[in-house]
C-alpha cells in the first residue's frame, strides 16, 4: 500500500484527504503545526502511519519536520497541502520572511528538498494564482506595502511553478499542482460554493491512482481535469529565477 504524507492534515482539505486515503487502507503520515493542534487528529492518529509536528512558518521546525518524516521512511507520495490565506500583515517570521511566503512557498520548497524523494508530489494551489502579477522582484515583501490577496496569489503561482519545475527536471517523479476550488473549510469560509469532496479527491487520486490519466507529470488540475495555469508557471526562465530565489532565501539548493 502506498504511504502518503499530507501537510496540514489537522483541518480542511488535508484532513479530508487523509481520512479518504486511510479509508481506502493507505498508510498516511499526518501533520500538525503544534502538539496542541495534534489533538485534532486523535480520531485518525490511531490508524495513521505516524503523526509529525512542526510549524511551517519556521525554517528550523520545517527542517525538523522533514527529519521526522524521513525517520518514518520514504514516502510514495507527498501532498503539500498546508497553507495560509489572507494574513492581515507581513507577519514577519522568526527567520525574517513574510509568513505567507514562508508557509505557502518556502516550506513546500524546503520539504521537497529535505524529504527522501517520493514517486509523486502534489502541491495545493488556487485559481487565485491567475491574479498574481508574476513579478519576482520582491517575493518576500521587503519593499512593497503589504497586500494580503496579492501575496496569497503570488504564493500560489510560485507553488505551481515549483511543481512544474520538478516535473521538468525530475523525470522519475510525477509532480502536479491542484486547484481545489472555493470550498467550505476554515480557509474557504462557510459561504464557499464549491464541493468539498471534489476539493480533495483530485489530490488523493494523483497520490495513489494507477489510472493512466493520474500517472502524468507537470499538470495543473481542477476536479481531475487538466487546466492551463498562468503562463509564467510554465516558463522555464521564470521557474529558474524563482528556484534561485528560493535557494537563496532558504539556504538550500534543490538542484
Ligand atoms: N478552501 C478553499 O476554498 C481553497 C481554495 C483554493 C486553494 N486552497 C488551498 O488548499 C489548501 C488547504 O486549504 P484548506 O481550505 O483546507 O485550509 P484550512 O482549512 O485553513 O487548513 C489549513 C491546514 O494547514 C495547516 N497550517 C496552516 N498554517 C500552518 C503552519 N504554519 N504550519 C503547519 N501547518 C499549518 C492548518 O493547521 P491549523 O489547523 O493548525 O491551523 C490546517 O491543517 C491550502 O494550500 C489552500 O491555499 C483552498
PDB file of C-alpha atoms and ligand atoms in Angstrom:
ATOM      1  CA  UNK A   1       0.000   0.000   0.000  1.00  0.00           C
ATOM      2  CA  UNK A   2       1.362   3.454  -0.843  1.00  0.00           C
ATOM      3  CA  UNK A   3       2.497   5.641   2.042  1.00  0.00           C
ATOM      4  CA  UNK A   4       1.428   9.267   1.780  1.00  0.00           C
ATOM      5  CA  UNK A   5       2.494  12.302   3.794  1.00  0.00           C
ATOM      6  CA  UNK A   6      -0.010  15.177   3.909  1.00  0.00           C
ATOM      7  CA  UNK A   7       0.971  18.557   5.344  1.00  0.00           C
ATOM      8  CA  UNK A   8      -1.722  20.437   7.250  1.00  0.00           C
ATOM      9  CA  UNK A   9      -3.854  17.404   7.967  1.00  0.00           C
ATOM     10  CA  UNK A  10      -5.482  18.743  11.149  1.00  0.00           C
ATOM     11  CA  UNK A  11      -8.246  20.520   9.273  1.00  0.00           C
ATOM     12  CA  UNK A  12      -9.987  21.211   5.972  1.00  0.00           C
ATOM     13  CA  UNK A  13      -8.855  19.591   2.743  1.00  0.00           C
ATOM     14  CA  UNK A  14      -5.767  17.963   4.236  1.00  0.00           C
ATOM     15  CA  UNK A  15      -7.736  16.245   6.955  1.00  0.00           C
ATOM     16  CA  UNK A  16     -10.445  15.174   4.493  1.00  0.00           C
ATOM     17  CA  UNK A  17      -7.835  13.794   2.078  1.00  0.00           C
ATOM     18  CA  UNK A  18      -6.165  11.910   4.927  1.00  0.00           C
ATOM     19  CA  UNK A  19      -9.490  10.401   6.022  1.00  0.00           C
ATOM     20  CA  UNK A  20     -10.337   9.340   2.458  1.00  0.00           C
ATOM     21  CA  UNK A  21      -6.936   7.717   1.853  1.00  0.00           C
ATOM     22  CA  UNK A  22      -6.957   5.959   5.223  1.00  0.00           C
ATOM     23  CA  UNK A  23     -10.477   4.749   4.489  1.00  0.00           C
ATOM     24  CA  UNK A  24      -9.078   3.079   1.371  1.00  0.00           C
ATOM     25  CA  UNK A  25      -6.449   1.365   3.503  1.00  0.00           C
ATOM     26  CA  UNK A  26      -3.462   3.515   2.581  1.00  0.00           C
ATOM     27  CA  UNK A  27      -0.718   4.374   5.049  1.00  0.00           C
ATOM     28  CA  UNK A  28      -0.937   8.073   5.818  1.00  0.00           C
ATOM     29  CA  UNK A  29       1.502  10.206   7.770  1.00  0.00           C
ATOM     30  CA  UNK A  30      -0.366  13.095   9.379  1.00  0.00           C
ATOM     31  CA  UNK A  31       0.980  16.535  10.218  1.00  0.00           C
ATOM     32  CA  UNK A  32       0.045  19.110  12.861  1.00  0.00           C
ATOM     33  CA  UNK A  33       1.502  22.571  13.402  1.00  0.00           C
ATOM     34  CA  UNK A  34       1.911  22.034  17.159  1.00  0.00           C
ATOM     35  CA  UNK A  35       1.451  19.276  19.735  1.00  0.00           C
ATOM     36  CA  UNK A  36      -1.735  21.050  20.853  1.00  0.00           C
ATOM     37  CA  UNK A  37      -3.123  21.006  17.301  1.00  0.00           C
ATOM     38  CA  UNK A  38      -2.267  17.293  17.041  1.00  0.00           C
ATOM     39  CA  UNK A  39      -5.191  16.766  19.432  1.00  0.00           C
ATOM     40  CA  UNK A  40      -7.433  17.422  16.410  1.00  0.00           C
ATOM     41  CA  UNK A  41      -6.018  14.192  14.943  1.00  0.00           C
ATOM     42  CA  UNK A  42      -6.914  11.981  17.899  1.00  0.00           C
ATOM     43  CA  UNK A  43      -9.545  10.063  15.900  1.00  0.00           C
ATOM     44  CA  UNK A  44      -7.279   9.489  12.868  1.00  0.00           C
ATOM     45  CA  UNK A  45      -3.923   9.079  14.614  1.00  0.00           C
ATOM     46  CA  UNK A  46      -4.542   5.549  15.875  1.00  0.00           C
ATOM     47  CA  UNK A  47      -4.745   4.192  12.316  1.00  0.00           C
ATOM     48  CA  UNK A  48      -2.128   6.507  10.812  1.00  0.00           C
ATOM     49  CA  UNK A  49       1.423   5.578   9.814  1.00  0.00           C
ATOM     50  CA  UNK A  50       2.633   8.434  12.001  1.00  0.00           C
ATOM     51  CA  UNK A  51       1.996  11.963  13.199  1.00  0.00           C
ATOM     52  CA  UNK A  52       4.694  14.580  12.684  1.00  0.00           C
ATOM     53  CA  UNK A  53       4.759  18.026  14.257  1.00  0.00           C
ATOM     54  CA  UNK A  54       6.156  21.322  13.021  1.00  0.00           C
ATOM     55  CA  UNK A  55       5.237  24.911  12.299  1.00  0.00           C
ATOM     56  CA  UNK A  56       5.846  25.609   8.616  1.00  0.00           C
ATOM     57  CA  UNK A  57       6.326  29.302   9.367  1.00  0.00           C
ATOM     58  CA  UNK A  58       9.667  28.325  10.934  1.00  0.00           C
ATOM     59  CA  UNK A  59      12.558  27.083   8.808  1.00  0.00           C
ATOM     60  CA  UNK A  60      14.044  25.241  11.798  1.00  0.00           C
ATOM     61  CA  UNK A  61      10.762  23.468  12.534  1.00  0.00           C
ATOM     62  CA  UNK A  62      10.258  22.683   8.834  1.00  0.00           C
ATOM     63  CA  UNK A  63      13.705  21.061   8.710  1.00  0.00           C
ATOM     64  CA  UNK A  64      12.898  19.124  11.867  1.00  0.00           C
ATOM     65  CA  UNK A  65       9.609  18.066  10.292  1.00  0.00           C
ATOM     66  CA  UNK A  66      11.461  16.684   7.268  1.00  0.00           C
ATOM     67  CA  UNK A  67      13.699  14.740   9.651  1.00  0.00           C
ATOM     68  CA  UNK A  68      10.664  13.251  11.412  1.00  0.00           C
ATOM     69  CA  UNK A  69       9.167  12.208   8.061  1.00  0.00           C
ATOM     70  CA  UNK A  70      12.427  10.625   6.898  1.00  0.00           C
ATOM     71  CA  UNK A  71      12.681   8.759  10.183  1.00  0.00           C
ATOM     72  CA  UNK A  72       9.366   7.057   9.379  1.00  0.00           C
ATOM     73  CA  UNK A  73      10.754   6.116   5.971  1.00  0.00           C
ATOM     74  CA  UNK A  74      10.434   7.011   2.324  1.00  0.00           C
ATOM     75  CA  UNK A  75       7.009   8.249   1.250  1.00  0.00           C
ATOM     76  CA  UNK A  76       5.424   7.137  -2.017  1.00  0.00           C
ATOM     77  CA  UNK A  77       3.626  10.461  -2.297  1.00  0.00           C
ATOM     78  CA  UNK A  78       3.667  13.831  -0.558  1.00  0.00           C
ATOM     79  CA  UNK A  79       0.692  16.195  -0.681  1.00  0.00           C
ATOM     80  CA  UNK A  80       1.867  19.730   0.096  1.00  0.00           C
ATOM     81  CA  UNK A  81      -1.477  20.958   1.351  1.00  0.00           C
ATOM     82  CA  UNK A  82      -0.923  23.274   4.340  1.00  0.00           C
ATOM     83  CA  UNK A  83      -1.422  26.927   3.618  1.00  0.00           C
ATOM     84  CA  UNK A  84      -2.464  30.299   4.964  1.00  0.00           C
ATOM     85  CA  UNK A  85      -4.716  32.759   3.178  1.00  0.00           C
ATOM     86  CA  UNK A  86      -5.233  36.457   3.971  1.00  0.00           C
ATOM     87  CA  UNK A  87      -2.637  37.374   6.570  1.00  0.00           C
ATOM     88  CA  UNK A  88      -3.503  40.828   7.960  1.00  0.00           C
ATOM     89  CA  UNK A  89       0.143  41.906   7.845  1.00  0.00           C
ATOM     90  CA  UNK A  90       3.520  40.717   6.585  1.00  0.00           C
ATOM     91  CA  UNK A  91       3.677  38.895   9.943  1.00  0.00           C
ATOM     92  CA  UNK A  92       7.454  38.591   9.791  1.00  0.00           C
ATOM     93  CA  UNK A  93       8.595  35.131  10.845  1.00  0.00           C
ATOM     94  CA  UNK A  94      11.499  34.372  13.180  1.00  0.00           C
ATOM     95  CA  UNK A  95      13.581  33.907  10.009  1.00  0.00           C
ATOM     96  CA  UNK A  96      12.587  37.355   8.768  1.00  0.00           C
ATOM     97  CA  UNK A  97      10.217  36.257   5.992  1.00  0.00           C
ATOM     98  CA  UNK A  98       6.647  37.204   5.167  1.00  0.00           C
ATOM     99  CA  UNK A  99       4.538  34.474   6.774  1.00  0.00           C
ATOM    100  CA  UNK A 100       2.539  33.852   3.596  1.00  0.00           C
ATOM    101  CA  UNK A 101       5.733  33.246   1.615  1.00  0.00           C
ATOM    102  CA  UNK A 102       7.207  31.127   4.434  1.00  0.00           C
ATOM    103  CA  UNK A 103       4.234  28.774   4.854  1.00  0.00           C
ATOM    104  CA  UNK A 104       2.914  28.632   1.286  1.00  0.00           C
ATOM    105  CA  UNK A 105       6.162  28.634  -0.709  1.00  0.00           C
ATOM    106  CA  UNK A 106       9.364  28.285   1.330  1.00  0.00           C
ATOM    107  CA  UNK A 107       8.075  25.362   3.437  1.00  0.00           C
ATOM    108  CA  UNK A 108       6.983  23.169   0.490  1.00  0.00           C
ATOM    109  CA  UNK A 109      10.260  24.026  -1.250  1.00  0.00           C
ATOM    110  CA  UNK A 110      12.318  23.052   1.837  1.00  0.00           C
ATOM    111  CA  UNK A 111      10.328  19.876   2.475  1.00  0.00           C
ATOM    112  CA  UNK A 112      10.735  18.917  -1.181  1.00  0.00           C
ATOM    113  CA  UNK A 113      14.484  19.340  -0.850  1.00  0.00           C
ATOM    114  CA  UNK A 114      14.834  17.564   2.508  1.00  0.00           C
ATOM    115  CA  UNK A 115      12.341  14.671   2.436  1.00  0.00           C
ATOM    116  CA  UNK A 116      13.577  11.487   0.711  1.00  0.00           C
ATOM    117  CA  UNK A 117      12.360  11.867  -2.849  1.00  0.00           C
ATOM    118  CA  UNK A 118       8.915  10.246  -3.281  1.00  0.00           C
ATOM    119  CA  UNK A 119       7.408   8.929  -6.515  1.00  0.00           C
ATOM    120  CA  UNK A 120       4.700  11.565  -6.547  1.00  0.00           C
ATOM    121  CA  UNK A 121       4.469  15.184  -5.441  1.00  0.00           C
ATOM    122  CA  UNK A 122       1.260  17.207  -5.277  1.00  0.00           C
ATOM    123  CA  UNK A 123       1.093  20.917  -4.457  1.00  0.00           C
ATOM    124  CA  UNK A 124      -2.126  22.678  -3.448  1.00  0.00           C
ATOM    125  CA  UNK A 125      -2.509  25.864  -5.416  1.00  0.00           C
ATOM    126  CA  UNK A 126      -5.527  28.048  -6.188  1.00  0.00           C
ATOM    127  CA  UNK A 127      -7.338  29.595  -9.133  1.00  0.00           C
ATOM    128  CA  UNK A 128      -6.428  32.892  -7.468  1.00  0.00           C
ATOM    129  CA  UNK A 129      -2.871  32.396  -8.747  1.00  0.00           C
ATOM    130  CA  UNK A 130      -4.119  33.914 -12.015  1.00  0.00           C
ATOM    131  CA  UNK A 131      -4.379  37.247 -10.178  1.00  0.00           C
ATOM    132  CA  UNK A 132      -0.635  37.256  -9.394  1.00  0.00           C
ATOM    133  CA  UNK A 133       1.226  39.821 -11.414  1.00  0.00           C
ATOM    134  CA  UNK A 134       4.015  37.273 -11.640  1.00  0.00           C
ATOM    135  CA  UNK A 135       6.853  39.590 -10.771  1.00  0.00           C
ATOM    136  CA  UNK A 136       9.758  38.067  -8.859  1.00  0.00           C
ATOM    137  CA  UNK A 137      11.183  41.444  -7.870  1.00  0.00           C
ATOM    138  CA  UNK A 138      10.113  41.380  -4.204  1.00  0.00           C
ATOM    139  CA  UNK A 139       8.706  37.945  -3.372  1.00  0.00           C
ATOM    140  CA  UNK A 140       9.444  38.399   0.347  1.00  0.00           C
ATOM    141  CA  UNK A 141       7.599  41.726   0.579  1.00  0.00           C
ATOM    142  CA  UNK A 142      10.529  43.709   1.973  1.00  0.00           C
ATOM    143  CA  UNK A 143       9.970  46.740  -0.310  1.00  0.00           C
ATOM    144  CA  UNK A 144       6.255  46.733  -1.145  1.00  0.00           C
ATOM    145  CA  UNK A 145       3.358  47.724   1.117  1.00  0.00           C
ATOM    146  CA  UNK A 146       1.600  44.620   2.317  1.00  0.00           C
ATOM    147  CA  UNK A 147      -1.229  43.293   0.152  1.00  0.00           C
ATOM    148  CA  UNK A 148      -2.598  40.036   1.584  1.00  0.00           C
ATOM    149  CA  UNK A 149      -4.555  38.941  -1.503  1.00  0.00           C
ATOM    150  CA  UNK A 150      -1.626  39.675  -3.815  1.00  0.00           C
ATOM    151  CA  UNK A 151       0.773  37.797  -1.516  1.00  0.00           C
ATOM    152  CA  UNK A 152      -1.522  34.754  -1.489  1.00  0.00           C
ATOM    153  CA  UNK A 153      -1.963  34.798  -5.286  1.00  0.00           C
ATOM    154  CA  UNK A 154       1.787  35.067  -5.804  1.00  0.00           C
ATOM    155  CA  UNK A 155       2.496  32.205  -3.394  1.00  0.00           C
ATOM    156  CA  UNK A 156       0.058  30.002  -5.286  1.00  0.00           C
ATOM    157  CA  UNK A 157       1.682  30.903  -8.622  1.00  0.00           C
ATOM    158  CA  UNK A 158       5.039  30.048  -7.050  1.00  0.00           C
ATOM    159  CA  UNK A 159       3.957  26.559  -5.969  1.00  0.00           C
ATOM    160  CA  UNK A 160       2.651  25.758  -9.438  1.00  0.00           C
ATOM    161  CA  UNK A 161       5.983  26.924 -10.851  1.00  0.00           C
ATOM    162  CA  UNK A 162       7.717  24.688  -8.293  1.00  0.00           C
ATOM    163  CA  UNK A 163       5.563  21.684  -9.258  1.00  0.00           C
ATOM    164  CA  UNK A 164       6.191  22.218 -12.961  1.00  0.00           C
ATOM    165  CA  UNK A 165       9.922  22.778 -12.448  1.00  0.00           C
ATOM    166  CA  UNK A 166      10.154  19.427 -10.685  1.00  0.00           C
ATOM    167  CA  UNK A 167       8.193  17.768 -13.477  1.00  0.00           C
ATOM    168  CA  UNK A 168      10.762  19.192 -15.900  1.00  0.00           C
ATOM    169  CA  UNK A 169      13.947  18.314 -14.004  1.00  0.00           C
ATOM    170  CA  UNK A 170      12.979  15.114 -12.163  1.00  0.00           C
ATOM    171  CA  UNK A 171      11.595  12.820 -14.873  1.00  0.00           C
ATOM    172  CA  UNK A 172      11.344   9.951 -12.387  1.00  0.00           C
ATOM    173  CA  UNK A 173       8.835  11.855 -10.224  1.00  0.00           C
ATOM    174  CA  UNK A 174       5.208  12.688 -11.006  1.00  0.00           C
ATOM    175  CA  UNK A 175       4.802  16.303  -9.912  1.00  0.00           C
ATOM    176  CA  UNK A 176       1.490  18.153 -10.220  1.00  0.00           C
ATOM    177  CA  UNK A 177      -0.400  21.142  -8.832  1.00  0.00           C
ATOM    178  CA  UNK A 178      -4.087  21.239  -7.877  1.00  0.00           C
ATOM    179  CA  UNK A 179      -6.711  23.961  -7.606  1.00  0.00           C
ATOM    180  CA  UNK A 180      -9.312  22.527  -5.195  1.00  0.00           C
ATOM    181  CA  UNK A 181     -11.912  25.199  -5.966  1.00  0.00           C
ATOM    182  CA  UNK A 182     -13.517  27.507  -3.417  1.00  0.00           C
ATOM    183  CA  UNK A 183     -14.666  25.076  -0.757  1.00  0.00           C
ATOM    184  CA  UNK A 184     -16.109  25.430   2.776  1.00  0.00           C
ATOM    185  CA  UNK A 185     -13.159  24.908   5.100  1.00  0.00           C
ATOM    186  CA  UNK A 186     -11.703  27.166   7.793  1.00  0.00           C
ATOM    187  CA  UNK A 187      -9.889  28.920   4.932  1.00  0.00           C
ATOM    188  CA  UNK A 188     -12.713  28.898   2.388  1.00  0.00           C
ATOM    189  CA  UNK A 189     -15.345  30.050   4.916  1.00  0.00           C
ATOM    190  CA  UNK A 190     -18.962  28.964   5.285  1.00  0.00           C
ATOM    191  CA  UNK A 191     -20.195  30.674   2.110  1.00  0.00           C
ATOM    192  CA  UNK A 192     -17.868  28.837  -0.272  1.00  0.00           C
ATOM    193  CA  UNK A 193     -19.840  27.493  -3.206  1.00  0.00           C
ATOM    194  CA  UNK A 194     -17.538  24.617  -4.221  1.00  0.00           C
ATOM    195  CA  UNK A 195     -17.971  20.913  -3.478  1.00  0.00           C
ATOM    196  CA  UNK A 196     -15.710  19.955  -0.542  1.00  0.00           C
ATOM    197  CA  UNK A 197     -15.403  16.347  -1.680  1.00  0.00           C
ATOM    198  CA  UNK A 198     -14.375  17.334  -5.201  1.00  0.00           C
ATOM    199  CA  UNK A 199     -11.919  19.698  -3.497  1.00  0.00           C
ATOM    200  CA  UNK A 200      -9.802  16.845  -2.126  1.00  0.00           C
ATOM    201  CA  UNK A 201     -10.435  13.893  -4.427  1.00  0.00           C
ATOM    202  CA  UNK A 202      -8.088  15.197  -7.145  1.00  0.00           C
ATOM    203  CA  UNK A 203      -5.059  15.205  -4.846  1.00  0.00           C
ATOM    204  CA  UNK A 204      -5.865  11.761  -3.397  1.00  0.00           C
ATOM    205  CA  UNK A 205      -6.282  10.423  -6.953  1.00  0.00           C
ATOM    206  CA  UNK A 206      -2.980  11.916  -8.093  1.00  0.00           C
ATOM    207  CA  UNK A 207      -1.316  10.485  -4.976  1.00  0.00           C
ATOM    208  CA  UNK A 208      -2.341   6.852  -5.351  1.00  0.00           C
ATOM    209  CA  UNK A 209      -4.238   6.040  -8.543  1.00  0.00           C
ATOM    210  CA  UNK A 210      -2.607   3.954 -11.249  1.00  0.00           C
ATOM    211  CA  UNK A 211      -5.056   5.273 -13.877  1.00  0.00           C
ATOM    212  CA  UNK A 212      -3.223   6.430 -16.977  1.00  0.00           C
ATOM    213  CA  UNK A 213      -4.809   9.862 -16.510  1.00  0.00           C
ATOM    214  CA  UNK A 214      -3.427  10.182 -12.969  1.00  0.00           C
ATOM    215  CA  UNK A 215       0.107   8.944 -13.644  1.00  0.00           C
ATOM    216  CA  UNK A 216       1.253  12.024 -15.508  1.00  0.00           C
ATOM    217  CA  UNK A 217       3.511  14.885 -14.517  1.00  0.00           C
ATOM    218  CA  UNK A 218       3.532  18.630 -14.989  1.00  0.00           C
ATOM    219  CA  UNK A 219      -0.218  19.157 -14.754  1.00  0.00           C
ATOM    220  CA  UNK A 220      -2.303  21.844 -13.097  1.00  0.00           C
ATOM    221  CA  UNK A 221      -5.590  20.199 -12.119  1.00  0.00           C
ATOM    222  CA  UNK A 222      -9.118  21.179 -11.136  1.00  0.00           C
ATOM    223  CA  UNK A 223     -11.601  18.396 -10.346  1.00  0.00           C
ATOM    224  CA  UNK A 224      -9.467  15.784 -12.132  1.00  0.00           C
ATOM    225  CA  UNK A 225      -9.338  17.886 -15.296  1.00  0.00           C
ATOM    226  CA  UNK A 226      -6.153  19.478 -16.542  1.00  0.00           C
ATOM    227  CA  UNK A 227      -6.312  23.258 -16.790  1.00  0.00           C
ATOM    228  CA  UNK A 228      -3.937  25.843 -18.156  1.00  0.00           C
ATOM    229  CA  UNK A 229      -2.057  27.637 -15.371  1.00  0.00           C
ATOM    230  CA  UNK A 230      -0.786  31.201 -15.739  1.00  0.00           C
ATOM    231  CA  UNK A 231       1.907  31.290 -18.459  1.00  0.00           C
ATOM    232  CA  UNK A 232       4.705  32.192 -16.034  1.00  0.00           C
ATOM    233  CA  UNK A 233       4.234  28.932 -14.144  1.00  0.00           C
ATOM    234  CA  UNK A 234       5.254  27.070 -17.309  1.00  0.00           C
ATOM    235  CA  UNK A 235       8.039  29.456 -18.304  1.00  0.00           C
ATOM    236  CA  UNK A 236      11.470  27.844 -17.662  1.00  0.00           C
ATOM    237  CA  UNK A 237      13.091  31.282 -17.263  1.00  0.00           C
ATOM    238  CA  UNK A 238      10.546  32.244 -14.564  1.00  0.00           C
ATOM    239  CA  UNK A 239      10.948  28.844 -12.935  1.00  0.00           C
ATOM    240  CA  UNK A 240      14.748  29.076 -12.857  1.00  0.00           C
ATOM    241  CA  UNK A 241      14.697  32.595 -11.474  1.00  0.00           C
ATOM    242  CA  UNK A 242      12.214  31.533  -8.776  1.00  0.00           C
ATOM    243  CA  UNK A 243      14.269  28.449  -7.843  1.00  0.00           C
ATOM    244  CA  UNK A 244      17.328  30.677  -7.500  1.00  0.00           C
ATOM    245  CA  UNK A 245      15.461  32.995  -5.140  1.00  0.00           C
ATOM    246  CA  UNK A 246      14.053  30.132  -3.066  1.00  0.00           C
ATOM    247  CA  UNK A 247      17.531  28.622  -2.766  1.00  0.00           C
ATOM    248  CA  UNK A 248      18.883  31.980  -1.595  1.00  0.00           C
ATOM    249  CA  UNK A 249      16.042  32.559   0.887  1.00  0.00           C
ATOM    250  CA  UNK A 250      16.233  29.069   2.415  1.00  0.00           C
ATOM    251  CA  UNK A 251      19.939  28.375   2.040  1.00  0.00           C
ATOM    252  CA  UNK A 252      19.055  25.047   0.409  1.00  0.00           C
ATOM    253  CA  UNK A 253      19.572  24.337  -3.292  1.00  0.00           C
ATOM    254  CA  UNK A 254      17.099  21.829  -4.729  1.00  0.00           C
ATOM    255  CA  UNK A 255      19.200  21.087  -7.789  1.00  0.00           C
TER     256      UNK A 255
HETATM  257  N1  LIG B   1     -10.593  26.274   0.920  1.00  0.00           N
HETATM  258  C1  LIG B   1     -10.512  26.824  -0.265  1.00  0.00           C
HETATM  259  O1  LIG B   1     -11.507  27.368  -0.780  1.00  0.00           O
HETATM  260  C2  LIG B   1      -9.223  26.782  -1.047  1.00  0.00           C
HETATM  261  C3  LIG B   1      -9.214  27.326  -2.342  1.00  0.00           C
HETATM  262  C4  LIG B   1      -8.060  27.273  -3.097  1.00  0.00           C
HETATM  263  C5  LIG B   1      -6.920  26.701  -2.558  1.00  0.00           C
HETATM  264  N2  LIG B   1      -6.931  26.188  -1.298  1.00  0.00           N
HETATM  265  C6  LIG B   1      -5.681  25.609  -0.789  1.00  0.00           C
HETATM  266  O2  LIG B   1      -5.921  24.330  -0.242  1.00  0.00           O
HETATM  267  C7  LIG B   1      -5.023  24.066   0.844  1.00  0.00           C
HETATM  268  C8  LIG B   1      -5.801  23.615   2.062  1.00  0.00           C
HETATM  269  O3  LIG B   1      -6.715  24.641   2.399  1.00  0.00           O
HETATM  270  P1  LIG B   1      -7.908  24.457   3.436  1.00  0.00           P
HETATM  271  O4  LIG B   1      -9.064  25.166   2.867  1.00  0.00           O
HETATM  272  O5  LIG B   1      -8.038  23.033   3.830  1.00  0.00           O
HETATM  273  O6  LIG B   1      -7.353  25.320   4.664  1.00  0.00           O
HETATM  274  P2  LIG B   1      -7.621  25.182   6.226  1.00  0.00           P
HETATM  275  O7  LIG B   1      -8.930  24.568   6.490  1.00  0.00           O
HETATM  276  O8  LIG B   1      -7.327  26.542   6.784  1.00  0.00           O
HETATM  277  O9  LIG B   1      -6.480  24.140   6.691  1.00  0.00           O
HETATM  278  C9  LIG B   1      -5.142  24.505   6.507  1.00  0.00           C
HETATM  279  C10 LIG B   1      -4.244  23.453   7.130  1.00  0.00           C
HETATM  280  O10 LIG B   1      -2.896  23.949   7.048  1.00  0.00           O
HETATM  281  C11 LIG B   1      -2.347  23.992   8.359  1.00  0.00           C
HETATM  282  N3  LIG B   1      -1.403  25.082   8.543  1.00  0.00           N
HETATM  283  C12 LIG B   1      -1.618  26.397   8.355  1.00  0.00           C
HETATM  284  N4  LIG B   1      -0.526  27.095   8.717  1.00  0.00           N
HETATM  285  C13 LIG B   1       0.396  26.190   9.133  1.00  0.00           C
HETATM  286  C14 LIG B   1       1.708  26.285   9.637  1.00  0.00           C
HETATM  287  N5  LIG B   1       2.306  27.473   9.822  1.00  0.00           N
HETATM  288  N6  LIG B   1       2.360  25.163   9.964  1.00  0.00           N
HETATM  289  C15 LIG B   1       1.767  23.961   9.815  1.00  0.00           C
HETATM  290  N7  LIG B   1       0.514  23.801   9.349  1.00  0.00           N
HETATM  291  C16 LIG B   1      -0.158  24.902   9.020  1.00  0.00           C
HETATM  292  C17 LIG B   1      -3.541  24.182   9.260  1.00  0.00           C
HETATM  293  O11 LIG B   1      -3.204  23.875  10.588  1.00  0.00           O
HETATM  294  P3  LIG B   1      -4.068  24.502  11.807  1.00  0.00           P
HETATM  295  O12 LIG B   1      -5.362  23.751  11.748  1.00  0.00           O
HETATM  296  O13 LIG B   1      -3.255  24.238  12.999  1.00  0.00           O
HETATM  297  O14 LIG B   1      -4.226  25.955  11.504  1.00  0.00           O
HETATM  298  C18 LIG B   1      -4.539  23.239   8.619  1.00  0.00           C
HETATM  299  O15 LIG B   1      -4.266  21.906   8.974  1.00  0.00           O
HETATM  300  C19 LIG B   1      -4.247  25.372   1.070  1.00  0.00           C
HETATM  301  O16 LIG B   1      -2.970  25.278   0.488  1.00  0.00           O
HETATM  302  C20 LIG B   1      -5.083  26.415   0.350  1.00  0.00           C
HETATM  303  O17 LIG B   1      -4.320  27.508  -0.098  1.00  0.00           O
HETATM  304  C21 LIG B   1      -8.058  26.209  -0.533  1.00  0.00           C
END
